[in-house]
Short mmCIF file of C-alpha atoms and ligand atoms in Angstrom, two decimals:
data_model
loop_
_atom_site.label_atom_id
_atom_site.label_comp_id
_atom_site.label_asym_id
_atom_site.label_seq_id
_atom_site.Cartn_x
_atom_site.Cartn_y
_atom_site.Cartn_z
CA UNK A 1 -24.94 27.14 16.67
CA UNK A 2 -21.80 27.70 15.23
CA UNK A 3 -18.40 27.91 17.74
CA UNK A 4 -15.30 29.37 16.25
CA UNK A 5 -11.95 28.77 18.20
CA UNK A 6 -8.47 29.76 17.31
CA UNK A 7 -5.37 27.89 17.51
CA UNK A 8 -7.70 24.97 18.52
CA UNK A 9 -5.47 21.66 19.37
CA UNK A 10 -6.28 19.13 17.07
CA UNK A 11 -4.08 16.04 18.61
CA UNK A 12 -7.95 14.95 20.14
CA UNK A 13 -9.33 15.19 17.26
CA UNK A 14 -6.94 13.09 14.55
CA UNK A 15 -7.25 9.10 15.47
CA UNK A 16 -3.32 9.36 14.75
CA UNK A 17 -2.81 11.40 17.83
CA UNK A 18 -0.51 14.30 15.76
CA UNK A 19 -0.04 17.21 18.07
CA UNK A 20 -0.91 19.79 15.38
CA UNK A 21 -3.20 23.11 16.08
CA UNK A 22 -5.74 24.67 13.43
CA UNK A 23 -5.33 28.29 12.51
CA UNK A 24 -9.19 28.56 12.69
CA UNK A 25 -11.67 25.79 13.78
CA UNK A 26 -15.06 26.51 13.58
CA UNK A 27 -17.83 23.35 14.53
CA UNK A 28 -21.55 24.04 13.80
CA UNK A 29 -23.93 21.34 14.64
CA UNK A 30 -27.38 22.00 12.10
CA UNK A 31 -27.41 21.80 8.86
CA UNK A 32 -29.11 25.29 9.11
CA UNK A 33 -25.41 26.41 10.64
CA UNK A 34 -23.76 25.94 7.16
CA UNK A 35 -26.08 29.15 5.38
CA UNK A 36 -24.15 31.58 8.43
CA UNK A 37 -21.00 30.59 7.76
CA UNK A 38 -18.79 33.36 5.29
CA UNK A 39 -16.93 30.48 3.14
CA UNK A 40 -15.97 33.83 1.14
CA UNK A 41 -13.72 34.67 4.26
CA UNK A 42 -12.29 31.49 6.14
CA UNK A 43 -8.74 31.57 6.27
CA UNK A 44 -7.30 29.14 3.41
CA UNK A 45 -6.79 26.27 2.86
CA UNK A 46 -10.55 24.91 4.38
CA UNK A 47 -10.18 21.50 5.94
CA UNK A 48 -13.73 19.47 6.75
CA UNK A 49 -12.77 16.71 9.07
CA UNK A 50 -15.07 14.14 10.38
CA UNK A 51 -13.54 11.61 13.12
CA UNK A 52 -10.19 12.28 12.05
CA UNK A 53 -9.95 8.70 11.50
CA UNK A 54 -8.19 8.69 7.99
CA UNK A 55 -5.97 11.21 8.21
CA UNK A 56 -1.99 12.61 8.72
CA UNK A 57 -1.37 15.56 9.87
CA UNK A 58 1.97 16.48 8.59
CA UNK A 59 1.78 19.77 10.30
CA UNK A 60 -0.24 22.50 12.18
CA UNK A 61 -2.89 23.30 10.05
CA UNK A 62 -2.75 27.18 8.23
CA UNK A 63 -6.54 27.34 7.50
CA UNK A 64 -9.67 26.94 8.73
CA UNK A 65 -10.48 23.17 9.44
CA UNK A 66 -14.57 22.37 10.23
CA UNK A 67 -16.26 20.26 12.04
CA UNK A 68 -20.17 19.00 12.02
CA UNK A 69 -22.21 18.12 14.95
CA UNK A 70 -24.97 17.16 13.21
CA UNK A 71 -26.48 14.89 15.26
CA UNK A 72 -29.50 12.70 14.39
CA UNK A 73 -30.80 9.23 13.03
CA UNK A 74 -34.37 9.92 11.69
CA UNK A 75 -36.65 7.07 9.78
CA UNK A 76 -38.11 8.54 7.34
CA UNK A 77 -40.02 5.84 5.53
CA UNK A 78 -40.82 1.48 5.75
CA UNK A 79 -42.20 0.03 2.92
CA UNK A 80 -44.15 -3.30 3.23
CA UNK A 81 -41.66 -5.66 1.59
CA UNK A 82 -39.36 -4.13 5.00
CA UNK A 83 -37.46 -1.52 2.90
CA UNK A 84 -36.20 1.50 5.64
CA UNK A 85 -34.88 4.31 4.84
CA UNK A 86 -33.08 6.54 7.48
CA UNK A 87 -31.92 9.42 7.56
CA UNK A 88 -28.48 10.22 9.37
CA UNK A 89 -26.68 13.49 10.18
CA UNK A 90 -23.02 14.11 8.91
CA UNK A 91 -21.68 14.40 12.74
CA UNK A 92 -23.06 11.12 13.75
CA UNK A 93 -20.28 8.72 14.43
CA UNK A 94 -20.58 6.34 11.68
CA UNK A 95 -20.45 3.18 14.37
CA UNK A 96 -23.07 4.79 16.69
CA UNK A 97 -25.37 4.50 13.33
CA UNK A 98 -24.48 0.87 13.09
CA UNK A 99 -25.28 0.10 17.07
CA UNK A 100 -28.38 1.74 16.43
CA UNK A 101 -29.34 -0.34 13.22
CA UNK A 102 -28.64 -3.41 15.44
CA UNK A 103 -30.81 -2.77 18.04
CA UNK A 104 -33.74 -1.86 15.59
CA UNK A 105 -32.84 -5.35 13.72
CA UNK A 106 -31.68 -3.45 10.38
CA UNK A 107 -29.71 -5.39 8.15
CA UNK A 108 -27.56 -3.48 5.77
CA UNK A 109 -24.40 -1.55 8.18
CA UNK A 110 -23.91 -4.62 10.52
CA UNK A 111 -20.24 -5.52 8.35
CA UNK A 112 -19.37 -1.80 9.15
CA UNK A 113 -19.55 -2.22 12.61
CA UNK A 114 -16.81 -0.55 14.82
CA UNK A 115 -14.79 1.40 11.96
CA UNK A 116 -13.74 4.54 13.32
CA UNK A 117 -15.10 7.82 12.01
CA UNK A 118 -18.61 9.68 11.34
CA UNK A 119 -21.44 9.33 8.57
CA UNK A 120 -20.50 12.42 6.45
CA UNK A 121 -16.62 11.13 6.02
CA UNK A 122 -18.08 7.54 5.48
CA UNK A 123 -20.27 8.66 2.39
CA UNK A 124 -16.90 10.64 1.10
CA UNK A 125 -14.70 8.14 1.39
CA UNK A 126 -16.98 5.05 0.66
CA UNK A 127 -15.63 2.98 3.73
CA UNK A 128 -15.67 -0.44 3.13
CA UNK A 129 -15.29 -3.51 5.63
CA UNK A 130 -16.00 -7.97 5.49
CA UNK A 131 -17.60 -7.68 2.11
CA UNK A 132 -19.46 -4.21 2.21
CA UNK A 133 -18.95 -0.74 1.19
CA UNK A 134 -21.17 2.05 2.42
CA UNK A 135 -22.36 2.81 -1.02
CA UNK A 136 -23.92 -0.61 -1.12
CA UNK A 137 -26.20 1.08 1.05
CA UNK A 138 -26.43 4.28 0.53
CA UNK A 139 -29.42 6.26 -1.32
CA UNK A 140 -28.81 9.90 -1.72
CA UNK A 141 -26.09 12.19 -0.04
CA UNK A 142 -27.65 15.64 0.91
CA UNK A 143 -24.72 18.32 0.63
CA UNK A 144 -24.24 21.90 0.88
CA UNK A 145 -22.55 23.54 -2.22
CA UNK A 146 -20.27 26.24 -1.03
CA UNK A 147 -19.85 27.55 -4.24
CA UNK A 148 -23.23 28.00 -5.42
CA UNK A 149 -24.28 28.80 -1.04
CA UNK A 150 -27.22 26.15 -1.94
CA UNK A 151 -27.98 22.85 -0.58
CA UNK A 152 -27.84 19.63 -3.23
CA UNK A 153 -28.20 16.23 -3.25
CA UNK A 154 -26.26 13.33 -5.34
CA UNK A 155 -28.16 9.67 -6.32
CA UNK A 156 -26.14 6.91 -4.94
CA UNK A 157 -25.41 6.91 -9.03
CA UNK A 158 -23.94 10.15 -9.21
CA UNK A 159 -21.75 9.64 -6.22
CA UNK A 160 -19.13 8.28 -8.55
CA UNK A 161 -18.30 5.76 -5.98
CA UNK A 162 -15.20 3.60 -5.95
CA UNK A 163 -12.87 1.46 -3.72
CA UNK A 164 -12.01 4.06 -1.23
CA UNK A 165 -13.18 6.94 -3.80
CA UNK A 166 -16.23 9.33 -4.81
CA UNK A 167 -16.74 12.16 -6.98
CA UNK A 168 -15.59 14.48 -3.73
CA UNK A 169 -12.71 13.03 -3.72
CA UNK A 170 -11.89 14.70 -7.39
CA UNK A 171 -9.67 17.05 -7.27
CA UNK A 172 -12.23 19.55 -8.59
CA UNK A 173 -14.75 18.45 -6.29
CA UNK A 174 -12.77 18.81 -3.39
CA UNK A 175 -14.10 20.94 -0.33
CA UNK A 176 -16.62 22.20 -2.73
CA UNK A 177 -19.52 20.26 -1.01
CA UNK A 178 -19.72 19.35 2.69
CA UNK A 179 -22.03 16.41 3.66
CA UNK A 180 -24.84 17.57 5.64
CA UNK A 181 -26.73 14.14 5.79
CA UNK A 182 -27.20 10.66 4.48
CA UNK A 183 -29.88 8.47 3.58
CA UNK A 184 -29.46 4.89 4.00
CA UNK A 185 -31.88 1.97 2.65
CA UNK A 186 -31.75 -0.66 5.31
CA UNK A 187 -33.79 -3.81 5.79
CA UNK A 188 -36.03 -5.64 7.39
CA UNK A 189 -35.31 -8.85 5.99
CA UNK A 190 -32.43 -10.78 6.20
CA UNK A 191 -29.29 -10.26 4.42
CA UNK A 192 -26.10 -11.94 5.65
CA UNK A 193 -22.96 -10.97 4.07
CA UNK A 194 -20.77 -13.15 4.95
CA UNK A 195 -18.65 -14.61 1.98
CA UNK A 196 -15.49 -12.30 3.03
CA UNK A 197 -12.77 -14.62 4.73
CA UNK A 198 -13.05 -16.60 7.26
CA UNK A 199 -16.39 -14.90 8.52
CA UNK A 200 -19.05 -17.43 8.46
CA UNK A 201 -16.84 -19.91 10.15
CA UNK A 202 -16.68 -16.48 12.29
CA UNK A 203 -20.31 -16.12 12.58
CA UNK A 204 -21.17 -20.13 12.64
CA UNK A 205 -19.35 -20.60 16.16
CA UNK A 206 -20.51 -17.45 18.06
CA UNK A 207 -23.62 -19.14 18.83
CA UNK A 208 -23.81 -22.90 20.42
CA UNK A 209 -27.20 -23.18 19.37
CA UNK A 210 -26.71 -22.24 15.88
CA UNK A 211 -23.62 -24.88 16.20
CA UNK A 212 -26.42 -27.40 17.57
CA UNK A 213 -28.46 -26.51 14.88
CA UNK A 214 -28.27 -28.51 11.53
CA UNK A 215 -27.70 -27.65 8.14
CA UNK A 216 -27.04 -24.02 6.90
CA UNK A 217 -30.70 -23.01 6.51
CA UNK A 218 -31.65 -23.03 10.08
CA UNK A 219 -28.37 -20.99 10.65
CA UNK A 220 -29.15 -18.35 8.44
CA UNK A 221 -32.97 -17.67 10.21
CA UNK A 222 -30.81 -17.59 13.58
CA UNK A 223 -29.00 -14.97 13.07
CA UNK A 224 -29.32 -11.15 13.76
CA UNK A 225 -27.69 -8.00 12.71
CA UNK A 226 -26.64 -7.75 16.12
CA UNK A 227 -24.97 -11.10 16.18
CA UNK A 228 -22.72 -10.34 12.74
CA UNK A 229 -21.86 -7.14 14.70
CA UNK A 230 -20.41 -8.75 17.86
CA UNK A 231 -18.56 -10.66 15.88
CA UNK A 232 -17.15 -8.02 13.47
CA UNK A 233 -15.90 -6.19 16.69
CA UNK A 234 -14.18 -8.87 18.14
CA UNK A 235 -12.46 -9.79 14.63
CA UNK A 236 -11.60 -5.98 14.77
CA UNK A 237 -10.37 -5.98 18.09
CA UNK A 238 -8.10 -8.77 17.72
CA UNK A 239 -6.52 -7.56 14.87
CA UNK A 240 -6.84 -3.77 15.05
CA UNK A 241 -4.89 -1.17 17.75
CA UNK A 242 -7.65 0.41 20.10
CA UNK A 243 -7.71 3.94 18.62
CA UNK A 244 -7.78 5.36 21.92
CA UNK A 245 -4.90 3.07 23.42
CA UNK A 246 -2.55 3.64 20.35
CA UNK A 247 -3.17 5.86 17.74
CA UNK A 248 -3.19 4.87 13.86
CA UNK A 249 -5.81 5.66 10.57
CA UNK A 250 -6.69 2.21 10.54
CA UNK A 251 -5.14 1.14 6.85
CA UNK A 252 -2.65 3.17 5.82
CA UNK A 253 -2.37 1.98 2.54
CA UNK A 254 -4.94 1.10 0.18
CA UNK A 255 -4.68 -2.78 -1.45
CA UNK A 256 -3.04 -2.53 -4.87
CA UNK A 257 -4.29 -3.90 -7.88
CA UNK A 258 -2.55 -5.68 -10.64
CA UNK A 259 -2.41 -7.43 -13.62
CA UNK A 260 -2.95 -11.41 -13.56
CA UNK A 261 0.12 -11.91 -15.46
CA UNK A 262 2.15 -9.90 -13.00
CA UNK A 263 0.18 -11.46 -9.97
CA UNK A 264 1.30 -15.32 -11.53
CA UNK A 265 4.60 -13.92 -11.41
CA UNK A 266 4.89 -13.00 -7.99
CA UNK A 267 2.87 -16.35 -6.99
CA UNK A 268 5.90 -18.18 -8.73
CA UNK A 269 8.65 -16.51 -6.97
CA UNK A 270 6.75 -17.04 -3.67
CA UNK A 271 6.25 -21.07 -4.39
CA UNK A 272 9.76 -21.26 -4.57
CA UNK A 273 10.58 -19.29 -1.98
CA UNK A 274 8.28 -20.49 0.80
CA UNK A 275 7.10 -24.52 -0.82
CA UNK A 276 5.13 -25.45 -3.81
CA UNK A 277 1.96 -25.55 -1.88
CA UNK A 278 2.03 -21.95 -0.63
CA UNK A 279 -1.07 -20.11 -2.25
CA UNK A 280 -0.62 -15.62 -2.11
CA UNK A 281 -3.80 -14.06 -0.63
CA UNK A 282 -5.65 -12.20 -3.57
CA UNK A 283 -9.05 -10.96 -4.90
CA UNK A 284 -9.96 -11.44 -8.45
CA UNK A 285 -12.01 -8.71 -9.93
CA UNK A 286 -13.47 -7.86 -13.00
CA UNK A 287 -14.12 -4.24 -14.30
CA UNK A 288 -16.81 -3.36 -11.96
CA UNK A 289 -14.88 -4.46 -8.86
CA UNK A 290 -16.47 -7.73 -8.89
CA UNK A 291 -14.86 -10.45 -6.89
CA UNK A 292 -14.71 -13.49 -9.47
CA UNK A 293 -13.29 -17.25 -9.93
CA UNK A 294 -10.03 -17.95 -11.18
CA UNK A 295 -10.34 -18.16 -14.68
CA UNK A 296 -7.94 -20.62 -16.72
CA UNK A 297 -4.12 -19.69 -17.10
CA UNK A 298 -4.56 -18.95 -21.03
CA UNK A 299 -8.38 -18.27 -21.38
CA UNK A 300 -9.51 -15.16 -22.91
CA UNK A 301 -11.44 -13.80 -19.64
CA UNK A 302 -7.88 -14.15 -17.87
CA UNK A 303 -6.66 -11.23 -20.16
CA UNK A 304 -9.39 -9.15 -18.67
CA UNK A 305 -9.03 -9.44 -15.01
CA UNK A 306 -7.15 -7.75 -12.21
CA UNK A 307 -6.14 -9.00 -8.96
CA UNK A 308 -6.30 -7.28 -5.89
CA UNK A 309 -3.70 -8.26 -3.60
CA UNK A 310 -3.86 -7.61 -0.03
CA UNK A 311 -1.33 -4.94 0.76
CA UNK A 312 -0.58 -6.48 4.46
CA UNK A 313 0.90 -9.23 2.90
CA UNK A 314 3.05 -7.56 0.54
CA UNK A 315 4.53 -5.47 3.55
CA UNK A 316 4.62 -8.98 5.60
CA UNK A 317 6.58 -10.50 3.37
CA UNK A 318 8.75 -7.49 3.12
CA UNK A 319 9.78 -7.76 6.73
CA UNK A 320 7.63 -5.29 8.14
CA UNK A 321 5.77 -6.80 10.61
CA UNK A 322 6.08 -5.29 13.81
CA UNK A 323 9.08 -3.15 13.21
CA UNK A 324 9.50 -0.11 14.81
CA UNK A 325 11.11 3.10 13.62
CA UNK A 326 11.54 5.68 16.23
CA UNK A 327 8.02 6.48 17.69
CA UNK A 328 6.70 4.83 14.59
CA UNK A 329 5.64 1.24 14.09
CA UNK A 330 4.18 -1.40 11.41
CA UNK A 331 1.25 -3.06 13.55
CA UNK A 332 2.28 -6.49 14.61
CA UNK A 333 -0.97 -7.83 13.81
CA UNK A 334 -2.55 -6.45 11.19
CA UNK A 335 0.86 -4.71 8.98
CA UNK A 336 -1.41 -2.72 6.57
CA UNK A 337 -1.56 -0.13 9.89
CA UNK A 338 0.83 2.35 10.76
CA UNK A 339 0.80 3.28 14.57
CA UNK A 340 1.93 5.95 16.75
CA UNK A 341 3.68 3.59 18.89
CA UNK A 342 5.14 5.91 21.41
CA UNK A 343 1.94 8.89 21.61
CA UNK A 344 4.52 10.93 20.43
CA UNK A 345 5.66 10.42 17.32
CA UNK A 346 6.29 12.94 14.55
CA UNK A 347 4.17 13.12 11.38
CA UNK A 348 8.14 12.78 9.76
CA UNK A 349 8.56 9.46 11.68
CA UNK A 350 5.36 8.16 10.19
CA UNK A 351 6.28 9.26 6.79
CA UNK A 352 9.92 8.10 6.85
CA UNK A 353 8.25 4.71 7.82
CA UNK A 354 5.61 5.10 4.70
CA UNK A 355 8.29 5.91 2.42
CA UNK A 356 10.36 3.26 3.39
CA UNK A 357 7.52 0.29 3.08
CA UNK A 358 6.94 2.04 -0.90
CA UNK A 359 10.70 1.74 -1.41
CA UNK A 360 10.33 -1.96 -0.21
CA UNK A 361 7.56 -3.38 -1.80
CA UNK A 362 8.52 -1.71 -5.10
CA UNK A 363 11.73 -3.58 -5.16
CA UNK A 364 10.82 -6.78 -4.21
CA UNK A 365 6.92 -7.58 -6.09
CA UNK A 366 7.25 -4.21 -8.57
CA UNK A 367 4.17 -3.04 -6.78
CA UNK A 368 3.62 0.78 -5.98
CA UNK A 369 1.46 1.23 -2.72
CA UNK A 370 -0.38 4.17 -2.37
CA UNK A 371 -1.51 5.45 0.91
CA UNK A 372 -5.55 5.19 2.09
CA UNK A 373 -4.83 7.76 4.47
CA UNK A 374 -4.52 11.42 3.44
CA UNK A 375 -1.61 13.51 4.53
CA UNK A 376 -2.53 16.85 5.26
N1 LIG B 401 -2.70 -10.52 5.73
C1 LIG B 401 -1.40 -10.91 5.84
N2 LIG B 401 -0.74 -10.64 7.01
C2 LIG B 401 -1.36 -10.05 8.06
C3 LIG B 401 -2.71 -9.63 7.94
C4 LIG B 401 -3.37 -9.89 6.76
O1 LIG B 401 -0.82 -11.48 4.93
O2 LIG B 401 -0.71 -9.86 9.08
C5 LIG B 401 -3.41 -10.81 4.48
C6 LIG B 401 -4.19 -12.10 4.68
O3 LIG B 401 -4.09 -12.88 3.53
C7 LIG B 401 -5.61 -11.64 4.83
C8 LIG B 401 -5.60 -10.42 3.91
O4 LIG B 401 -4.32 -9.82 4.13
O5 LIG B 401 -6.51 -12.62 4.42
C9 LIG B 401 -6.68 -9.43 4.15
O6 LIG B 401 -6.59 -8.99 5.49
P1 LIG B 401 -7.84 -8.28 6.16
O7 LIG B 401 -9.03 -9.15 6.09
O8 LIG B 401 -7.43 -7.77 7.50
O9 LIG B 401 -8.17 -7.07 5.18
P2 LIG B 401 -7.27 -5.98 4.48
O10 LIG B 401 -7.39 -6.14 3.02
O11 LIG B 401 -5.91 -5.98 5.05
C10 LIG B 401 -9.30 -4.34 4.27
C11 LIG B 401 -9.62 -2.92 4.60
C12 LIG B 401 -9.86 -2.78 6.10
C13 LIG B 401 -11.01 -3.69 6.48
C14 LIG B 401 -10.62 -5.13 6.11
C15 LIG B 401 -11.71 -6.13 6.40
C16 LIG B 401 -8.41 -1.63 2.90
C17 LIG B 401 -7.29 -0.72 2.62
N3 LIG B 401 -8.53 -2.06 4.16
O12 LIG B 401 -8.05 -4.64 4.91
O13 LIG B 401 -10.26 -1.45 6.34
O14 LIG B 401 -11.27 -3.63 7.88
O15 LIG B 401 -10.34 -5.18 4.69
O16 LIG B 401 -12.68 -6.04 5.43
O17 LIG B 401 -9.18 -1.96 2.01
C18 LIG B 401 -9.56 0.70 7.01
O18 LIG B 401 -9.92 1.08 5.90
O19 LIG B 401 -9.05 1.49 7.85
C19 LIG B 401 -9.68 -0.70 7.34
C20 LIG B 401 -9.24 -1.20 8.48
#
């Protein structure tokens, strides 16, 4: 069925809690829906939103925004060696899926656990979280082409996918296909990620009688997708505002990457600003995103690597932590989120607040952040 309201009030429907109103909103909720609908004739520009989790409104909306309630998790096949793939709708909320998986005793989503939004935005915008990124399990997008009015579907391969990025984010791409479903290859057997931080020290306590048990091994056959999910949550409750207590799109900026030279740089300035000993938070990666060792100072593999540097502590040591800016604020724990402190801030409070942060950590590490979240 497809619903089509006018003026619809969208401060429900954008995790940031804008009080903005759509020109047109129209929500259909089968992938049958999509065939009806007269792309030809929305009202422009067309806006498909999924939890509203990632983006700023900066005003009301002029166009048409849509919605899908497409609404089911489907296994459609389980090999012997305990390969399953499953089929999820675009509408389904993407940590719904991941509840689901743990209760089945899927591996694969459990590191996603608790990130706000649905499946079809997750597969656009490649959410990542502890180590995984959706695409990591992801097998073929099904989409509907509103140019061509036919439905498609993209390999994992041809999804283009990058750190927060996929082909429909292009510029080209954009709006042209709307996710209609995803199929994910999850597993039977297990497959702990849990190199990322401090999250198999994380994992390690949440049990007594893994802590009773000895030696890594027995560890690993103890736990459960469901286990790695409680504690996911919790880490994301601690450091995360409750969407529905204060509103925010989670990061707001993405974390930069830059060249090792200029990261040694900025670790030099920091040792002798804050003790010899001090060690800056960073990610070395090689060309495919890869997180790697730190190579030599002169070695020829040195030359070839990036650093990814984590963007909260840029905007830490910038001061930012916690400061507030009319009904805007930098999240005291967790910096790299900007939060509607007061429920009634103005998409200009939250941008004066951006800008300022950019201004910031230009001047003092050289670094230009660019915003995760899109402004609208
Ligand atoms: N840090 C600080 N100060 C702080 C908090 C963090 O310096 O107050 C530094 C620490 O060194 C910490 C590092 O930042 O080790 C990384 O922090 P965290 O593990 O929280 O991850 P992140 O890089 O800040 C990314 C994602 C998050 C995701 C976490 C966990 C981006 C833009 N963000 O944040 O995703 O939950 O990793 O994997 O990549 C989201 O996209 O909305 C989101 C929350």
């Amino acid at each position: 069925m497809v619903k089509t309201e006018y003026y619809k009030d969208l401060t429900k429907m954008n995790t940031f809690g804008m009080k903005v109103k759509a020109r047109c909103f129209i929500e259909y909720d089968s992938v049958a829906d999509l065939v009806d609908i007269e792309f030809d004739e929305l009202a422009r520009p067309v806006l498909h939103i999924g939890g509203g989790s990632n983006l700023l409104f900066t005003d009301d909306f002029k166009g048409t925004v849509l919605h899908s309630k497409i609404n089911f998790i489907e296994v459609l096949d389980e090999s012997p060696s305990g390969e399953v793939l499953v089929s999820v709708g675009a509408g389904v909320v993407f940590d719904e899926f991941c509840e689901w998986a743990s209760k089945e005793g899927l591996w694969g989503v459990e590191n996603l656990s608790y990130i706000p939004g649905e499946v079809g935005a997750s597969a656009v915008q490649n959410i990542g979280a502890y180590g995984v990124e959706v695409k990591d399990i992801i097998s073929k997008v099904y989409c509907y082409d509103t140019l061509e009015e036919e439905f498609v579907n993209f390999t994992v391969d041809e999804c283009g996918y990058g750190y927060r990025d996929s082909i429909f984010k292009n510029p080209r791409m954009k709006g042209r296909y709307i996710v209609t479903h995803v199929i994910f290859t999850l597993s039977r057997n297990p497959k702990p990620v849990l190199d990322y931080g401090h999250l198999k020290d994380a994992v390690y306590c949440q049990s007594d009688k893994c802590q009773s048990e000895q030696g890594e091994d027995a560890v690993e056959k103890f736990l459960t997708p469901a286990m790695i999910r409680k504690v996911i949550i919790r880490i994301r409750k601690d450091k995360l505002p409750e969407p529905s207590v204060m509103g925010s799109a989670g990061s707001f900026f993405k974390n930069p990457v830059i060249s090792m030279e200029h990261f040694r740089k900025i670790e030099t300035t920091a040792k002798s600003e804050l003790g010899p000993d001090y060690k800056v938070p960073h990610y070395i990666i090689d060309c495919q995103d890869k997180v790697k060792e730190i190579p030599t100072e002169n070695s020829s593999e040195s030359k070839l690597l990036t650093v990814k540097v984590p963007a909260a502590w840029l905007i830490e040591q910038c001061g930012w932590k916690g400061r507030r800016s009319g009904g805007a604020a930098v999240w005291e724990k967790q910096p790299l989120v900007i939060v509607n402190y007061t429920g009634e801030a103005y998409p200009e409070e939250i941008i004066g607040l951006e800008n300022r942060i950019i201004t910031s950590v230009k001047a003092k590490f050289g670094i230009d952040l660019h915003p995760e979240v899109e402004h609208i």
